[in-house]
Coordinates of N, CA and C in Angstrom, one line a residue:
F1 N 3.3 -64.1 -47.1 CA 3.2 -64.3 -48.5 C 3.3 -62.6 -48.7
L2 N 2.7 -62.3 -48.5 CA 2.6 -60.2 -48.3 C 3.9 -59.3 -48.5
E3 N 5.2 -60.5 -48.4 CA 6.2 -60.1 -48.2 C 6.5 -59.8 -49.7
P4 N 6.8 -58.5 -50.6 CA 7.2 -58.3 -52.1 C 8.8 -59.5 -51.8
P5 N 8.9 -59.4 -53.2 CA 10.5 -60.4 -53.3 C 12.1 -59.5 -53.0
P6 N 12.5 -60.6 -52.8 CA 14.2 -59.4 -52.3 C 14.7 -59.2 -53.2
D7 N 14.2 -58.1 -53.5 CA 15.4 -57.2 -54.9 C 14.5 -56.6 -55.2
A8 N 15.6 -55.3 -55.8 CA 15.9 -53.9 -55.8 C 14.8 -53.9 -56.7
A9 N 13.8 -54.0 -57.5 CA 13.2 -53.6 -58.4 C 11.6 -53.4 -57.4
S10 N 11.6 -54.5 -56.1 CA 10.1 -54.2 -55.4 C 11.4 -53.6 -53.7
P11 N 11.3 -52.3 -53.7 CA 10.9 -51.9 -53.0 C 10.1 -52.3 -51.5
P12 N 10.3 -52.2 -50.4 CA 9.3 -52.1 -49.8 C 8.4 -51.5 -49.0
L13 N 7.3 -52.2 -49.0 CA 5.6 -51.2 -49.4 C 6.1 -49.9 -47.9
P14 N 5.3 -48.7 -48.5 CA 5.1 -47.6 -47.9 C 4.2 -48.5 -46.6
L15 N 4.1 -49.5 -45.4 CA 2.5 -49.4 -44.3 C 3.5 -49.3 -42.7
D16 N 4.5 -49.3 -43.1 CA 5.6 -49.5 -42.0 C 4.9 -48.2 -40.2
D17 N 4.5 -47.0 -41.1 CA 4.3 -45.1 -40.3 C 2.5 -45.7 -40.6
A18 N 2.4 -46.2 -41.3 CA 0.7 -46.3 -40.5 C -0.2 -46.4 -39.8
P19 N -0.9 -45.5 -38.9 CA -1.2 -45.2 -38.0 C -2.2 -46.5 -37.9
N20 N -2.7 -46.8 -37.1 CA -3.5 -48.4 -35.9 C -4.8 -47.7 -36.4
L21 N -5.9 -47.9 -37.6 CA -7.3 -47.3 -37.6 C -8.2 -48.1 -37.9
P22 N -8.5 -48.0 -37.0 CA -9.7 -49.9 -36.9 C -10.7 -49.3 -37.4
R23 N -11.4 -50.3 -38.6 CA -12.1 -49.3 -39.4 C -13.5 -49.2 -38.8
Q24 N -14.5 -50.4 -38.0 CA -15.5 -50.1 -37.2 C -15.7 -48.6 -36.0
K25 N -14.2 -48.9 -35.2 CA -14.6 -47.0 -35.0 C -14.5 -45.3 -35.4
L26 N -13.7 -46.0 -36.7 CA -13.3 -45.2 -37.8 C -14.8 -45.2 -38.4
V27 N -16.2 -46.0 -37.7 CA -17.1 -45.9 -39.3 C -18.3 -45.1 -37.6
R28 N -18.3 -45.4 -36.9 CA -19.2 -45.6 -36.1 C -18.7 -43.3 -35.5
L29 N -17.6 -43.3 -35.1 CA -16.7 -41.7 -35.2 C -17.8 -40.9 -36.5
L30 N -17.6 -41.3 -37.5 CA -17.5 -40.6 -38.9 C -19.4 -40.1 -38.2
A31 N -19.8 -41.3 -38.5 CA -21.8 -41.9 -38.0 C -22.4 -40.4 -37.0
E32 N -20.9 -40.5 -36.4 CA -22.0 -39.5 -35.3 C -21.2 -38.2 -34.7
K33 N -20.8 -38.2 -36.1 CA -20.2 -36.8 -36.5 C -19.1 -36.1 -35.2
E34 N -18.1 -37.0 -34.5 CA -17.8 -37.7 -33.5 C -16.2 -37.6 -33.7
A35 N -15.7 -36.8 -35.3 CA -14.2 -37.2 -35.8 C -13.9 -36.6 -35.5
N36 N -12.7 -36.1 -34.8 CA -11.5 -34.6 -34.9 C -10.8 -35.0 -35.4
A37 N -10.0 -33.8 -35.9 CA -9.2 -33.4 -36.2 C -7.8 -34.2 -36.4
P38 N -7.0 -34.5 -35.1 CA -6.3 -35.9 -35.2 C -6.6 -37.1 -36.4
L39 N -8.0 -37.2 -36.1 CA -8.3 -39.1 -36.5 C -8.6 -38.4 -37.9
F40 N -8.8 -37.3 -38.7 CA -8.6 -37.2 -40.2 C -7.0 -37.0 -40.5
R41 N -6.6 -37.0 -39.5 CA -5.1 -36.7 -40.4 C -4.9 -37.8 -40.2
D42 N -5.9 -39.0 -39.0 CA -4.3 -40.7 -39.1 C -5.1 -41.1 -40.6
L43 N -6.3 -40.9 -40.8 CA -6.5 -41.2 -42.2 C -6.3 -41.0 -42.8
R44 N -6.1 -39.8 -43.2 CA -5.5 -38.9 -44.4 C -4.3 -40.0 -44.8
T45 N -3.1 -40.2 -43.6 CA -2.4 -40.9 -43.5 C -2.2 -42.4 -43.7
C46 N -3.7 -43.0 -43.7 CA -3.7 -44.4 -44.1 C -4.0 -43.7 -45.3
A47 N -4.7 -43.1 -46.1 CA -5.2 -43.6 -47.1 C -3.8 -42.7 -48.5
D48 N -2.8 -42.5 -47.7 CA -2.0 -42.1 -48.6 C -1.1 -42.7 -48.6
R49 N -0.8 -43.5 -47.9 CA 0.1 -45.3 -47.8 C -0.8 -46.2 -48.8
A50 N -1.9 -46.1 -48.4 CA -2.4 -46.7 -49.6 C -2.7 -47.0 -50.6
R51 N -2.1 -45.3 -51.0 CA -2.6 -45.4 -52.3 C -1.1 -45.4 -52.9
R52 N -0.1 -45.1 -52.3 CA 0.9 -45.4 -52.3 C 1.3 -46.7 -52.6
A53 N 0.8 -47.8 -52.2 CA 0.7 -49.2 -52.0 C 0.5 -50.0 -53.4
A54 N -0.6 -49.2 -53.4 CA -1.8 -49.9 -54.6 C -1.1 -49.5 -55.2
A55 N -0.5 -48.3 -55.7 CA 0.3 -48.0 -56.8 C 1.4 -48.2 -57.4
D56 N 2.2 -48.4 -56.5 CA 4.0 -48.5 -56.2 C 4.1 -49.8 -56.6
A57 N 3.0 -51.0 -55.8 CA 3.3 -52.4 -55.9 C 3.5 -53.5 -56.8
P58 N 4.1 -54.4 -57.4 CA 4.4 -55.0 -58.0 C 2.9 -56.0 -58.0
P59 N 2.8 -56.2 -59.4 CA 1.1 -57.6 -58.7 C 1.1 -58.4 -58.3
A60 N 2.0 -59.1 -58.1 CA 3.0 -60.3 -56.9 C 2.0 -59.9 -55.7
V61 N 2.5 -58.3 -54.7 CA 1.9 -58.0 -53.5 C 0.9 -58.0 -53.8
A62 N 0.2 -56.5 -55.1 CA -0.7 -56.0 -54.9 C -2.1 -56.9 -54.9
K63 N -2.0 -57.2 -56.2 CA -3.2 -59.1 -55.8 C -3.7 -59.7 -54.4
P64 N -2.9 -59.6 -53.8 CA -2.8 -61.0 -52.1 C -3.5 -59.7 -51.5
L65 N -3.0 -58.5 -51.5 CA -2.8 -56.8 -50.9 C -4.9 -56.9 -51.2
L66 N -5.0 -55.9 -52.2 CA -6.5 -56.3 -52.2 C -7.6 -57.9 -52.1
E67 N -7.0 -58.5 -52.4 CA -7.9 -59.7 -51.5 C -8.4 -59.2 -50.2
L68 N -5.9 -58.9 -49.6 CA -7.2 -59.2 -48.0 C -7.3 -58.0 -47.4
L69 N -7.7 -56.9 -47.9 CA -8.6 -56.0 -47.8 C -10.3 -56.4 -48.1
D70 N -10.3 -56.9 -49.0 CA -12.2 -57.0 -49.2 C -12.5 -58.5 -48.7
V71 N -11.2 -59.0 -48.1 CA -12.2 -60.0 -47.3 C -12.0 -59.1 -45.5
E72 N -11.6 -58.6 -45.6 CA -11.8 -57.6 -44.2 C -12.6 -56.4 -44.1
G73 N -13.4 -56.4 -45.2 CA -14.3 -56.0 -45.9 C -15.5 -55.9 -46.3
G74 N -15.5 -57.1 -45.9 CA -16.3 -57.8 -45.8 C -16.9 -57.8 -47.7
G75 N -16.5 -57.8 -48.8 CA -17.2 -57.5 -49.8 C -16.9 -56.3 -50.3
A76 N -16.6 -55.5 -49.7 CA -16.9 -53.3 -49.8 C -15.9 -53.6 -51.0
Y77 N -14.2 -53.9 -51.0 CA -13.6 -53.7 -52.0 C -13.6 -54.3 -53.9
R78 N -14.3 -55.2 -53.3 CA -14.1 -56.1 -54.7 C -14.3 -55.3 -56.2
R79 N -14.9 -54.1 -56.4 CA -14.5 -54.0 -57.2 C -13.5 -52.8 -57.6
Y80 N -12.4 -52.5 -56.8 CA -11.6 -51.9 -56.7 C -9.9 -53.0 -57.9
D81 N -9.1 -52.2 -58.6 CA -8.2 -53.5 -58.5 C -7.3 -51.8 -58.1
G82 N -5.6 -52.7 -57.7 CA -4.9 -51.7 -57.6 C -5.1 -50.4 -58.1
P83 N -4.7 -49.6 -59.1 CA -5.1 -48.3 -59.7 C -6.4 -47.5 -59.6
G84 N -7.5 -48.3 -59.7 CA -8.6 -47.7 -58.7 C -8.6 -47.5 -57.1
L85 N -7.9 -48.4 -56.5 CA -8.5 -48.1 -55.3 C -7.1 -46.9 -55.1
A86 N -5.7 -47.0 -55.8 CA -5.1 -45.6 -55.6 C -5.6 -44.4 -55.8
K87 N -6.4 -44.4 -56.7 CA -7.3 -43.5 -57.6 C -8.1 -43.0 -56.2
A88 N -9.1 -44.1 -55.4 CA -10.6 -43.1 -54.7 C -9.3 -43.3 -53.2
A89 N -8.6 -43.4 -53.3 CA -7.2 -43.1 -52.1 C -6.9 -41.7 -52.3
E90 N -6.6 -41.9 -54.0 CA -5.9 -39.7 -53.7 C -7.3 -39.2 -53.4
V91 N -8.0 -39.6 -53.4 CA -9.1 -38.6 -53.8 C -9.9 -38.1 -52.6
L92 N -9.4 -38.6 -51.1 CA -10.1 -38.9 -49.6 C -8.5 -38.2 -49.3
V93 N -7.5 -38.1 -50.1 CA -6.2 -37.6 -49.6 C -6.4 -35.7 -49.8
D94 N -7.3 -35.8 -51.6 CA -7.0 -34.3 -51.4 C -8.5 -33.8 -49.9
D95 N -9.6 -34.8 -50.5 CA -10.9 -34.4 -49.3 C -10.8 -33.6 -48.6
I96 N -9.9 -34.3 -47.3 CA -9.0 -33.7 -46.6 C -8.6 -32.7 -46.5
D97 N -6.9 -32.7 -46.8 CA -6.2 -31.9 -47.5 C -7.5 -30.2 -47.9
G98 N -8.3 -30.6 -48.1 CA -9.5 -29.0 -48.6 C -9.9 -28.5 -47.7
V99 N -10.3 -29.4 -46.2 CA -10.7 -28.8 -44.6 C -9.3 -28.9 -43.8
V100 N -9.1 -30.4 -43.3 CA -8.7 -30.5 -42.5 C -7.5 -29.6 -42.4
A101 N -6.4 -28.6 -41.1 CA -5.7 -28.6 -41.7 C -4.5 -29.2 -41.0
S102 N -2.8 -29.2 -42.0 CA -1.8 -30.2 -41.7 C -1.5 -29.6 -40.6
S103 N -1.2 -31.0 -39.7 CA -0.5 -30.7 -38.1 C 0.9 -30.0 -38.6
D104 N 1.5 -30.0 -39.8 CA 2.9 -28.9 -39.8 C 2.4 -27.5 -40.6
V105 N 1.1 -27.6 -40.1 CA 1.2 -25.5 -40.0 C 0.4 -25.0 -39.4
R106 N 1.0 -23.9 -39.0 CA 1.5 -23.2 -38.2 C 0.2 -21.8 -38.4
D107 N -0.7 -22.0 -37.1 CA -1.9 -21.2 -37.4 C -2.0 -20.9 -35.6
A108 N -0.7 -19.2 -35.9 CA -0.6 -18.6 -34.5 C -1.2 -17.7 -33.7
L109 N -1.2 -18.4 -32.7 CA -1.9 -17.0 -31.7 C -2.0 -16.0 -32.1
S110 N -3.3 -15.6 -31.3 CA -3.4 -13.5 -31.3 C -1.9 -13.0 -30.7
D111 N -1.4 -12.6 -31.1 CA -0.8 -13.1 -29.9 C -0.4 -10.4 -29.6
S112 N -0.4 -10.1 -28.1 CA -0.2 -8.5 -27.0 C 0.5 -9.2 -26.5
P113 N 1.7 -7.9 -26.2 CA 2.4 -7.7 -25.4 C 2.0 -7.5 -23.5
R114 N 0.6 -7.2 -23.8 CA -0.1 -7.0 -22.7 C -0.7 -8.0 -21.9
L115 N -1.6 -9.1 -23.0 CA -2.3 -10.2 -22.5 C -1.7 -11.2 -22.6
P116 N -1.5 -12.2 -21.3 CA -1.0 -13.0 -20.9 C -0.6 -14.3 -22.3
E117 N -0.2 -15.2 -22.3 CA 0.0 -15.9 -23.2 C -1.1 -17.6 -22.5
A118 N -1.2 -17.4 -22.0 CA -2.1 -18.5 -21.5 C -4.1 -18.2 -21.6
F119 N -4.1 -16.5 -21.9 CA -5.3 -16.3 -21.6 C -5.7 -16.5 -22.8
V120 N -4.7 -16.1 -24.4 CA -4.7 -16.2 -26.0 C -4.6 -17.9 -26.0
Q121 N -3.9 -18.7 -25.6 CA -3.8 -20.2 -25.6 C -5.4 -20.7 -25.0
R122 N -5.3 -20.3 -24.1 CA -7.2 -20.6 -23.5 C -7.9 -20.7 -23.8
N123 N -8.0 -19.4 -25.2 CA -9.6 -19.2 -25.4 C -9.4 -19.8 -27.2
E124 N -7.9 -19.6 -27.3 CA -7.7 -19.8 -29.2 C -7.3 -20.9 -29.2
G125 N -6.2 -21.2 -28.5 CA -6.0 -23.0 -28.7 C -6.8 -24.0 -29.0
P126 N -8.4 -24.3 -29.1 CA -9.2 -24.8 -29.4 C -9.8 -24.9 -31.2
F127 N -9.2 -24.3 -32.1 CA -9.4 -23.4 -32.9 C -8.4 -23.8 -34.1
R128 N -7.9 -23.4 -33.4 CA -6.0 -22.6 -34.0 C -5.8 -24.1 -34.6
G129 N -5.6 -23.8 -35.7 CA -4.7 -24.9 -36.6 C -5.5 -26.4 -37.2
V130 N -7.6 -26.0 -36.5 CA -8.0 -27.7 -36.5 C -8.1 -27.4 -38.3
V131 N -9.2 -26.5 -38.9 CA -9.3 -26.4 -40.4 C -9.0 -25.4 -41.1
V132 N -8.3 -25.8 -42.3 CA -7.9 -24.8 -43.2 C -8.9 -24.0 -43.0
R133 N -7.8 -22.3 -43.0 CA -8.5 -21.0 -42.6 C -9.4 -20.4 -43.8
D134 N -9.1 -20.9 -45.6 CA -10.3 -20.5 -46.3 C -11.2 -21.1 -47.1
H135 N -11.4 -23.0 -45.7 CA -12.1 -23.3 -46.7 C -13.7 -22.6 -46.8
R136 N -14.2 -22.9 -45.5 CA -15.6 -22.4 -46.2 C -15.2 -20.3 -46.3
P137 N -16.5 -19.4 -46.5 CA -16.3 -18.6 -46.1 C -16.6 -17.6 -44.0
E138 N -17.8 -19.0 -43.6 CA -17.9 -18.3 -43.2 C -17.1 -18.7 -42.0
I139 N -16.3 -19.9 -42.3 CA -14.6 -19.8 -41.5 C -13.4 -18.7 -41.9
E140 N -13.5 -18.1 -42.8 CA -12.4 -17.0 -43.0 C -13.1 -15.7 -42.1
A141 N -14.6 -15.7 -41.8 CA -15.4 -14.9 -41.3 C -15.5 -15.1 -39.5
A142 N -14.8 -16.3 -39.4 CA -15.2 -16.3 -37.8 C -13.3 -15.9 -37.4
Y143 N -12.5 -16.4 -38.1 CA -11.4 -16.2 -37.3 C -10.8 -14.6 -38.1
A144 N -11.1 -14.1 -39.0 CA -12.0 -12.6 -38.9 C -12.5 -11.6 -37.8
A145 N -13.1 -12.2 -37.2 CA -14.2 -11.5 -35.5 C -13.4 -12.1 -34.8
V146 N -12.5 -13.2 -35.0 CA -11.2 -13.2 -33.4 C -10.6 -12.0 -33.8
D147 N -10.2 -11.8 -34.8 CA -9.3 -10.7 -34.9 C -9.3 -9.3 -35.0
A148 N -10.5 -9.1 -34.7 CA -11.1 -7.9 -34.9 C -11.2 -8.3 -33.4
A149 N -12.1 -9.1 -32.5 CA -12.6 -8.9 -30.9 C -10.7 -8.7 -30.7
F150 N -9.7 -9.4 -30.7 CA -8.7 -9.3 -30.0 C -7.7 -8.0 -30.0
G151 N -8.1 -7.4 -31.1 CA -7.8 -6.2 -31.4 C -8.6 -5.0 -30.3
A152 N -9.5 -5.8 -30.4 CA -10.7 -4.3 -29.2 C -10.5 -4.6 -28.2
L153 N -9.5 -5.5 -27.6 CA -9.7 -6.1 -26.0 C -8.5 -5.4 -26.0
D154 N -7.0 -5.8 -26.7 CA -6.3 -4.9 -26.7 C -6.3 -3.4 -26.0
A155 N -6.7 -2.9 -27.4 CA -7.1 -1.9 -26.9 C -7.6 -0.9 -25.7
A156 N -8.9 -2.0 -25.5 CA -9.9 -1.6 -24.3 C -8.5 -1.4 -23.3
I157 N -7.5 -2.5 -22.6 CA -7.0 -3.2 -22.4 C -5.3 -1.2 -21.8
D158 N -5.5 -1.4 -22.8 CA -4.2 -0.5 -23.4 C -5.1 1.4 -22.6
E159 N -6.4 1.5 -22.9 CA -6.5 3.1 -22.4 C -7.5 3.0 -21.3
G160 N -7.7 1.5 -20.9 CA -8.3 1.4 -19.1 C -7.4 1.0 -18.7
F161 N -6.4 1.0 -18.5 CA -5.4 -0.7 -17.7 C -4.3 0.8 -17.7
G162 N -4.5 2.0 -18.8 CA -2.7 2.2 -18.8 C -2.0 1.5 -18.2
G163 N -0.8 1.5 -18.3 CA 0.7 1.2 -18.0 C 1.1 -0.1 -16.5
A164 N -1.1 -0.1 -15.8 CA -0.9 -1.8 -14.8 C -1.0 -2.8 -15.2
E165 N 0.2 -3.9 -14.6 CA 0.2 -5.1 -14.7 C -1.3 -5.8 -14.6
V166 N -1.0 -6.4 -16.2 CA -2.2 -7.3 -16.5 C -2.9 -8.5 -15.7
T167 N -3.3 -9.1 -15.4 CA -3.3 -10.6 -13.9 C -4.4 -11.5 -15.3
Y168 N -4.6 -12.1 -15.0 CA -5.1 -13.3 -15.3 C -5.9 -14.2 -14.7
D169 N -6.8 -14.3 -14.3 CA -7.9 -15.0 -14.0 C -8.4 -16.2 -13.8
V170 N -7.7 -17.7 -13.8 CA -7.5 -18.4 -15.2 C -8.4 -19.1 -14.1
A171 N -9.5 -19.8 -12.8 CA -10.8 -20.4 -12.6 C -12.1 -19.5 -13.7
N172 N -12.4 -18.1 -14.0 CA -13.1 -17.5 -14.5 C -12.7 -17.2 -16.1
N173 N -11.1 -16.9 -16.4 CA -11.4 -16.4 -17.8 C -11.0 -15.4 -17.0
V174 N -11.2 -14.4 -16.8 CA -10.7 -13.0 -16.9 C -9.1 -12.4 -16.3
V175 N -9.4 -11.6 -18.1 CA -7.8 -10.4 -17.5 C -8.1 -9.2 -16.9
C176 N -8.2 -8.2 -15.5 CA -7.6 -7.7 -14.9 C -6.6 -7.0 -13.8
L177 N -6.8 -6.7 -13.5 CA -5.5 -5.8 -12.2 C -6.6 -6.0 -10.5
R178 N -4.7 -6.4 -10.4 CA -5.1 -7.6 -8.9 C -4.4 -5.8 -7.9
G179 N -5.9 -5.8 -6.9 CA -5.4 -5.2 -6.1 C -6.3 -4.5 -5.9
P180 N -6.1 -2.9 -4.5 CA -6.6 -1.3 -4.9 C -6.1 -1.3 -6.0
V181 N -7.0 -0.5 -6.8 CA -6.2 1.1 -7.9 C -7.8 1.8 -8.4
A182 N -6.7 2.9 -8.2 CA -8.0 4.5 -7.9 C -8.2 4.4 -9.5
G183 N -9.4 4.8 -9.6 CA -10.7 5.6 -10.8 C -11.5 4.4 -11.1
D184 N -11.5 5.3 -12.2 CA -13.1 4.8 -12.2 C -13.5 2.7 -12.8
F185 N -12.7 2.6 -11.6 CA -12.9 0.7 -11.8 C -14.5 0.2 -11.6
V186 N -14.3 -0.7 -11.7 CA -15.8 -2.0 -11.5 C -15.1 -3.5 -11.8
S187 N -15.7 -4.5 -10.2 CA -14.9 -5.7 -9.3 C -15.1 -6.9 -11.2
P188 N -14.8 -7.5 -11.9 CA -14.9 -8.1 -13.1 C -15.8 -9.0 -11.7
L189 N -16.4 -9.5 -12.9 CA -17.4 -10.9 -12.6 C -17.0 -12.4 -12.9
D190 N -17.0 -13.3 -11.6 CA -16.2 -14.8 -12.4 C -17.9 -15.7 -13.1
R191 N -17.3 -16.5 -13.2 CA -18.0 -17.4 -13.8 C -19.4 -17.9 -13.5
F192 N -19.9 -18.1 -12.6 CA -20.6 -17.7 -11.6 C -21.9 -16.2 -11.8
R193 N -21.4 -15.5 -13.0 CA -21.8 -13.9 -12.5 C -21.4 -13.2 -11.0
R194 N -20.8 -13.7 -10.9 CA -20.5 -12.4 -8.7 C -19.8 -11.7 -8.7
P195 N -19.7 -10.8 -8.2 CA -18.2 -9.8 -7.7 C -16.5 -10.2 -7.4
L196 N -15.5 -10.2 -8.3 CA -14.7 -10.8 -7.7 C -14.0 -10.0 -6.8
A197 N -13.2 -10.9 -6.6 CA -12.9 -9.4 -4.7 C -11.4 -9.0 -4.9
N198 N -11.2 -8.3 -4.5 CA -9.2 -7.3 -5.1 C -9.1 -7.9 -6.5
R199 N -10.0 -8.4 -7.5 CA -9.9 -7.4 -8.9 C -10.7 -6.0 -9.5
K200 N -9.8 -5.8 -10.1 CA -10.6 -4.6 -11.1 C -10.6 -4.1 -12.2
T201 N -11.4 -3.6 -13.1 CA -11.4 -3.8 -14.1 C -12.6 -2.9 -14.4
T202 N -12.7 -2.5 -16.2 CA -13.5 -0.6 -17.1 C -14.3 -1.7 -17.1
P203 N -15.6 -1.1 -17.1 CA -17.0 -1.6 -18.2 C -16.3 -2.1 -19.8
G204 N -15.5 -0.7 -19.7 CA -14.1 -1.0 -21.2 C -13.8 -2.5 -22.2
V205 N -13.4 -2.9 -21.5 CA -12.5 -3.6 -21.1 C -13.3 -5.3 -20.9
E206 N -14.3 -4.8 -19.5 CA -15.1 -6.8 -19.8 C -16.3 -6.8 -20.7
A207 N -16.6 -5.1 -21.5 CA -17.8 -5.7 -22.5 C -16.6 -5.7 -23.7
A208 N -15.7 -5.7 -23.7 CA -14.5 -6.3 -24.8 C -13.5 -7.8 -25.2
L209 N -13.7 -7.9 -23.7 CA -13.6 -9.2 -23.1 C -14.6 -10.1 -23.7
A210 N -15.5 -9.6 -23.0 CA -17.3 -10.7 -23.2 C -16.8 -11.0 -25.2
A211 N -16.8 -9.7 -25.3 CA -16.9 -10.1 -26.9 C -16.4 -11.7 -27.4
Y212 N -14.5 -10.9 -27.1 CA -13.7 -11.8 -27.8 C -13.7 -13.1 -27.4
A213 N -14.1 -13.1 -26.1 CA -14.6 -14.8 -26.5 C -15.2 -15.5 -26.5
A214 N -16.5 -14.1 -27.2 CA -18.4 -14.7 -27.4 C -17.1 -15.2 -29.2
A215 N -16.3 -14.3 -29.7 CA -15.4 -14.7 -30.6 C -15.2 -16.1 -30.8
C216 N -13.9 -16.3 -30.0 CA -13.4 -17.8 -29.9 C -14.5 -18.9 -30.0
A217 N -15.8 -18.8 -29.1 CA -16.4 -19.8 -29.3 C -16.7 -20.6 -30.2
D218 N -17.5 -18.8 -30.7 CA -18.4 -18.6 -32.1 C -17.3 -19.9 -32.8
A219 N -16.4 -19.1 -33.1 CA -14.7 -20.0 -34.1 C -15.0 -21.9 -33.6

């Protein structure tokens, strides 16, 4: 009985591409503060499709939809009519759009010809494209700190390593030089704070790397 009448005035409901988002799972993740950006994007899609269905469906379809929704929600939606549900869904969509970055928005990684892309992805990937950059001043400040720390690391590598090829030690998240090199170099430390064999860096690069990693962790 939820199928709209087969006429041109009653187009199909925009629900086919709505993700399956179980209500109990959603409530639990929100209550435990474990909801991530993909979950909020799915919730936005569900809310947008519900808004369109409530606003565009003819009464013969909207009424049973609302009744079904009310039963599923344990009476929580009894106070809504079609326009009221559409408005509530619109508010939710706007709230999510104000905080969670759209998957279509490109939040580019920092870029340098000297630093391997895998290194930058490892450090910046977890936070890039998650929230709207200018949502709150502290978020904008965190991004600015990453940008500044990346620039300082890039400059320290140019100064300390010259034209030598930079090696990325994935296991220890360290950029350094490989093999024996002459000059004022020290051994970088691994994740257990032990010197890495056959790897070299400068105190300036080591300090800049630590500052960049800390800025990314804060972001």
